[in-house]
Amino acid sequence: MTETSTEPLIVEREGSVGILQLHRPKVLNALNPELMAQLATAAESFDEDPEIKSIVILGSERAFAAGADIADMAPRSVAEMKQRDQFRDWDRLRRVRTPIIAGVSGFALGGGCELAMLCDLAVAADNAKFGQPEVSIGVIPGAGGTQRLARSVGRAVAMDLCLTGRMLDAEEALRIGLVSRVLPTEGFAEAVKNIGREIAKQAPLAVRLAKEAVNAAFETPLEGGIQAERNLFFSCFGTEDQKEGMQAFLEKRKPNWNNC
Ligand code: CO8
């Protein structure tokens, strides 16, 4: 394992898994512009690296991220907020093609919850707490929270969370579909990396196409989404991995992936 940077972000790689650890411990990993810029740059560079097949974003045991940095935002005017265009880095992250897994331990509030939802998969430690408490500090979610919550957990729960600002625990997050798994806090980081390793074992190009196809469900009406999935499915038949994967199944052996 090689560490290439420290605060506000620790960037590591373990085999085919790129690991990005939010690291602003004094402020519960509050997301300031510097952290978001580094996160986007590191994720893009993993995305360009053919050896990296999945990316994991982690925080600390106490906090994934307690939201955007309130101290940084507090004095800003409308003009300053627009001028800074912080969402550019969120958009860069959204365009990464490699699957990104959010491993949420502790608080994932406001922008922290939005960051988890921006990832392709979110898994929670049993101590996780999610919420969109922006109304308690006079704003609303700004990094996609209202839209992604409404799409992933439905209007009723999205309204409940965004209007009351209440926190929900890991079990409730699992029940409503905000996360796909709840894992013990003990050994959590390793368990999340294992999910990354599981993804990394699959046919890499097919994984990226599957991500694109599932995302199409969020971005298009059903008819358009079905068409997008069909086109991506057909395109798999132009890859060596499709030939290898199916042949390996028929020959009862493990596949050797070539496409990345
Ligand atoms: N920003 C800056 N500092 C923070 C933040 C934050 N979001 N959250 C916690 N901190 C700091 C605290 O100020 C405190 O600092 P200090 O030790 O210097 O006083 C330290 O972290 C520890 O926090 P607490 O003492 O408050 O710890 P507690 O265990 O008592 O409470 C909580 C933990 C419940 C998480 C509490 O800290 C809290 O409520 N935090 C704020 C949560 C919040 O409101 N988040 C939403 C922010 S707004 C947002 O995310 C909008 C996103 C949209 C756009 C994003 C791009 C611009």
mmCIF file of N, CA and C and ligand atoms in Angstrom, residues 25-28 30-31 62 66-71 73 81 86-87 90 107 109-112 114 133-134 136-137 139-143 167, ligand 1:
data_model
loop_
_atom_site.group_PDB
_atom_site.id
_atom_site.type_symbol
_atom_site.label_atom_id
_atom_site.label_comp_id
_atom_site.label_asym_id
_atom_site.label_seq_id
_atom_site.Cartn_x
_atom_site.Cartn_y
_atom_site.Cartn_z
ATOM 1 N N PRO A 25 -10.166 15.185 10.024
ATOM 2 C CA PRO A 25 -10.736 14.645 11.260
ATOM 3 C C PRO A 25 -11.286 15.700 12.211
ATOM 4 N N LYS A 26 -10.688 16.896 12.240
ATOM 5 C CA LYS A 26 -11.138 17.897 13.219
ATOM 6 C C LYS A 26 -12.527 18.417 12.911
ATOM 7 N N VAL A 27 -12.955 18.333 11.677
ATOM 8 C CA VAL A 27 -14.286 18.848 11.301
ATOM 9 C C VAL A 27 -15.172 17.752 10.713
ATOM 10 N N LEU A 28 -14.950 16.530 11.195
ATOM 11 C CA LEU A 28 -15.763 15.380 10.774
ATOM 12 C C LEU A 28 -15.850 15.263 9.249
ATOM 13 N N ALA A 30 -15.786 17.486 6.959
ATOM 14 C CA ALA A 30 -16.604 18.479 6.238
ATOM 15 C C ALA A 30 -15.972 18.717 4.865
ATOM 16 N N LEU A 31 -16.855 18.805 3.854
ATOM 17 C CA LEU A 31 -16.392 18.846 2.459
ATOM 18 C C LEU A 31 -16.140 20.293 2.037
ATOM 19 N N ARG A 62 -15.972 7.688 12.833
ATOM 20 C CA ARG A 62 -16.964 8.607 13.399
ATOM 21 C C ARG A 62 -17.769 9.342 12.332
ATOM 22 N N ALA A 66 -19.666 15.079 7.510
ATOM 23 C CA ALA A 66 -20.797 15.753 8.189
ATOM 24 C C ALA A 66 -21.327 16.913 7.359
ATOM 25 N N GLY A 67 -21.132 16.849 6.045
ATOM 26 C CA GLY A 67 -21.725 17.857 5.166
ATOM 27 C C GLY A 67 -20.699 18.774 4.558
ATOM 28 N N ALA A 68 -21.214 19.726 3.768
ATOM 29 C CA ALA A 68 -20.323 20.760 3.234
ATOM 30 C C ALA A 68 -19.789 21.557 4.419
ATOM 31 N N ASP A 69 -18.651 22.220 4.208
ATOM 32 C CA ASP A 69 -17.996 22.942 5.304
ATOM 33 C C ASP A 69 -18.758 24.230 5.615
ATOM 34 N N ILE A 70 -19.432 24.204 6.759
ATOM 35 C CA ILE A 70 -20.315 25.324 7.116
ATOM 36 C C ILE A 70 -19.494 26.590 7.364
ATOM 37 N N ALA A 71 -18.330 26.449 7.992
ATOM 38 C CA ALA A 71 -17.505 27.638 8.264
ATOM 39 C C ALA A 71 -17.076 28.300 6.954
ATOM 40 N N MET A 73 -18.763 28.188 4.127
ATOM 41 C CA MET A 73 -19.900 28.740 3.369
ATOM 42 C C MET A 73 -20.566 29.924 4.062
ATOM 43 N N MET A 81 -21.033 32.354 -4.238
ATOM 44 C CA MET A 81 -21.323 30.924 -4.374
ATOM 45 C C MET A 81 -21.375 30.529 -5.849
ATOM 46 N N GLN A 86 -18.535 25.424 -7.167
ATOM 47 C CA GLN A 86 -18.014 24.223 -6.512
ATOM 48 C C GLN A 86 -18.575 22.932 -7.088
ATOM 49 N N PHE A 87 -19.723 23.050 -7.730
ATOM 50 C CA PHE A 87 -20.357 21.820 -8.208
ATOM 51 C C PHE A 87 -19.638 21.222 -9.409
ATOM 52 N N TRP A 90 -18.125 18.133 -8.224
ATOM 53 C CA TRP A 90 -19.130 17.074 -8.043
ATOM 54 C C TRP A 90 -19.463 16.466 -9.408
ATOM 55 N N PHE A 107 -21.373 9.645 10.620
ATOM 56 C CA PHE A 107 -22.271 10.636 10.014
ATOM 57 C C PHE A 107 -22.090 10.756 8.498
ATOM 58 N N LEU A 109 -24.062 13.373 6.503
ATOM 59 C CA LEU A 109 -25.105 14.394 6.593
ATOM 60 C C LEU A 109 -24.931 15.429 5.471
ATOM 61 N N GLY A 110 -26.052 16.012 5.043
ATOM 62 C CA GLY A 110 -25.987 17.060 4.022
ATOM 63 C C GLY A 110 -25.170 16.585 2.826
ATOM 64 N N GLY A 111 -24.125 17.366 2.501
ATOM 65 C CA GLY A 111 -23.265 16.993 1.378
ATOM 66 C C GLY A 111 -22.644 15.609 1.536
ATOM 67 N N GLY A 112 -22.493 15.134 2.771
ATOM 68 C CA GLY A 112 -21.940 13.790 3.004
ATOM 69 C C GLY A 112 -22.907 12.720 2.518
ATOM 70 N N GLU A 114 -25.189 13.336 0.280
ATOM 71 C CA GLU A 114 -25.254 13.540 -1.180
ATOM 72 C C GLU A 114 -24.064 12.872 -1.878
ATOM 73 N N PRO A 133 -29.813 17.658 6.844
ATOM 74 C CA PRO A 133 -30.235 18.628 7.861
ATOM 75 C C PRO A 133 -30.113 20.086 7.420
ATOM 76 N N GLU A 134 -29.990 20.336 6.108
ATOM 77 C CA GLU A 134 -29.724 21.705 5.641
ATOM 78 C C GLU A 134 -30.751 22.726 6.134
ATOM 79 N N SER A 136 -32.008 22.999 8.846
ATOM 80 C CA SER A 136 -31.708 23.450 10.215
ATOM 81 C C SER A 136 -30.649 24.548 10.234
ATOM 82 N N ILE A 137 -29.977 24.773 9.088
ATOM 83 C CA ILE A 137 -29.017 25.884 9.025
ATOM 84 C C ILE A 137 -29.386 26.869 7.911
ATOM 85 N N VAL A 139 -30.608 26.504 4.738
ATOM 86 C CA VAL A 139 -30.456 26.252 3.300
ATOM 87 C C VAL A 139 -31.166 24.948 2.925
ATOM 88 N N ILE A 140 -30.980 24.533 1.700
ATOM 89 C CA ILE A 140 -31.537 23.246 1.266
ATOM 90 C C ILE A 140 -30.389 22.404 0.696
ATOM 91 N N PRO A 141 -30.603 21.118 0.475
ATOM 92 C CA PRO A 141 -29.541 20.327 -0.160
ATOM 93 C C PRO A 141 -29.186 20.956 -1.513
ATOM 94 N N GLY A 142 -27.894 20.969 -1.844
ATOM 95 C CA GLY A 142 -27.490 21.630 -3.088
ATOM 96 C C GLY A 142 -26.676 20.750 -4.006
ATOM 97 N N ALA A 143 -26.262 19.581 -3.521
ATOM 98 C CA ALA A 143 -25.417 18.726 -4.356
ATOM 99 C C ALA A 143 -26.207 17.502 -4.832
ATOM 100 N N MET A 167 -32.322 12.507 11.300
ATOM 101 C CA MET A 167 -31.320 11.516 10.918
ATOM 102 C C MET A 167 -31.946 10.137 10.887
HETATM 103 N N1 CO8 B 1 -18.859 22.005 8.566
HETATM 104 C C1 CO8 B 1 -17.855 22.507 9.312
HETATM 105 N N2 CO8 B 1 -17.517 22.010 10.527
HETATM 106 C C2 CO8 B 1 -18.221 20.968 10.982
HETATM 107 C C3 CO8 B 1 -19.272 20.397 10.275
HETATM 108 C C4 CO8 B 1 -19.581 20.956 8.981
HETATM 109 N N3 CO8 B 1 -20.556 20.451 8.197
HETATM 110 N N4 CO8 B 1 -19.789 19.377 10.981
HETATM 111 C C5 CO8 B 1 -19.074 19.312 12.126
HETATM 112 N N5 CO8 B 1 -18.127 20.272 12.127
HETATM 113 C C6 CO8 B 1 -17.140 20.534 13.192
HETATM 114 C C7 CO8 B 1 -17.777 21.164 14.393
HETATM 115 O O1 CO8 B 1 -17.931 22.570 14.217
HETATM 116 C C8 CO8 B 1 -16.785 20.803 15.486
HETATM 117 O O2 CO8 B 1 -15.700 21.690 15.412
HETATM 118 P P1 CO8 B 1 -15.059 22.262 16.784
HETATM 119 O O3 CO8 B 1 -14.493 21.051 17.483
HETATM 120 O O4 CO8 B 1 -14.006 23.199 16.306
HETATM 121 O O5 CO8 B 1 -16.160 22.886 17.541
HETATM 122 C C9 CO8 B 1 -16.300 19.425 15.051
HETATM 123 O O6 CO8 B 1 -16.621 19.308 13.664
HETATM 124 C C10 CO8 B 1 -16.997 18.286 15.785
HETATM 125 O O7 CO8 B 1 -18.400 18.465 15.659
HETATM 126 P P2 CO8 B 1 -19.387 18.527 16.932
HETATM 127 O O8 CO8 B 1 -18.683 19.028 18.125
HETATM 128 O O9 CO8 B 1 -20.615 19.264 16.486
HETATM 129 O O10 CO8 B 1 -19.674 16.975 17.105
HETATM 130 P P3 CO8 B 1 -21.003 16.300 17.675
HETATM 131 O O11 CO8 B 1 -20.684 14.852 17.815
HETATM 132 O O12 CO8 B 1 -21.510 17.023 18.848
HETATM 133 O O13 CO8 B 1 -22.090 16.474 16.502
HETATM 134 C C11 CO8 B 1 -22.882 16.437 14.228
HETATM 135 C C12 CO8 B 1 -21.892 15.852 15.265
HETATM 136 C C13 CO8 B 1 -24.312 16.056 14.590
HETATM 137 C C14 CO8 B 1 -22.517 15.815 12.885
HETATM 138 C C15 CO8 B 1 -22.731 17.970 14.195
HETATM 139 O O14 CO8 B 1 -21.365 18.301 14.042
HETATM 140 C C16 CO8 B 1 -23.488 18.631 13.071
HETATM 141 O O15 CO8 B 1 -24.683 18.807 13.170
HETATM 142 N N6 CO8 B 1 -22.784 19.030 11.989
HETATM 143 C C17 CO8 B 1 -23.369 19.768 10.891
HETATM 144 C C18 CO8 B 1 -24.237 18.882 10.038
HETATM 145 C C19 CO8 B 1 -24.872 19.686 8.919
HETATM 146 O O16 CO8 B 1 -25.660 20.577 9.132
HETATM 147 N N7 CO8 B 1 -24.520 19.340 7.662
HETATM 148 C C20 CO8 B 1 -25.046 19.994 6.489
HETATM 149 C C21 CO8 B 1 -24.166 21.113 6.032
HETATM 150 S S1 CO8 B 1 -24.823 22.022 4.657
HETATM 151 C C22 CO8 B 1 -24.540 21.020 3.332
HETATM 152 O O17 CO8 B 1 -23.972 19.962 3.447
HETATM 153 C C23 CO8 B 1 -25.032 21.495 2.011
HETATM 154 C C24 CO8 B 1 -24.424 20.701 0.887
HETATM 155 C C25 CO8 B 1 -24.740 21.253 -0.452
HETATM 156 C C26 CO8 B 1 -23.671 21.790 -1.276
HETATM 157 C C27 CO8 B 1 -22.280 21.239 -1.230
HETATM 158 C C28 CO8 B 1 -21.266 22.002 -2.093
HETATM 159 C C29 CO8 B 1 -21.145 23.453 -1.838
#
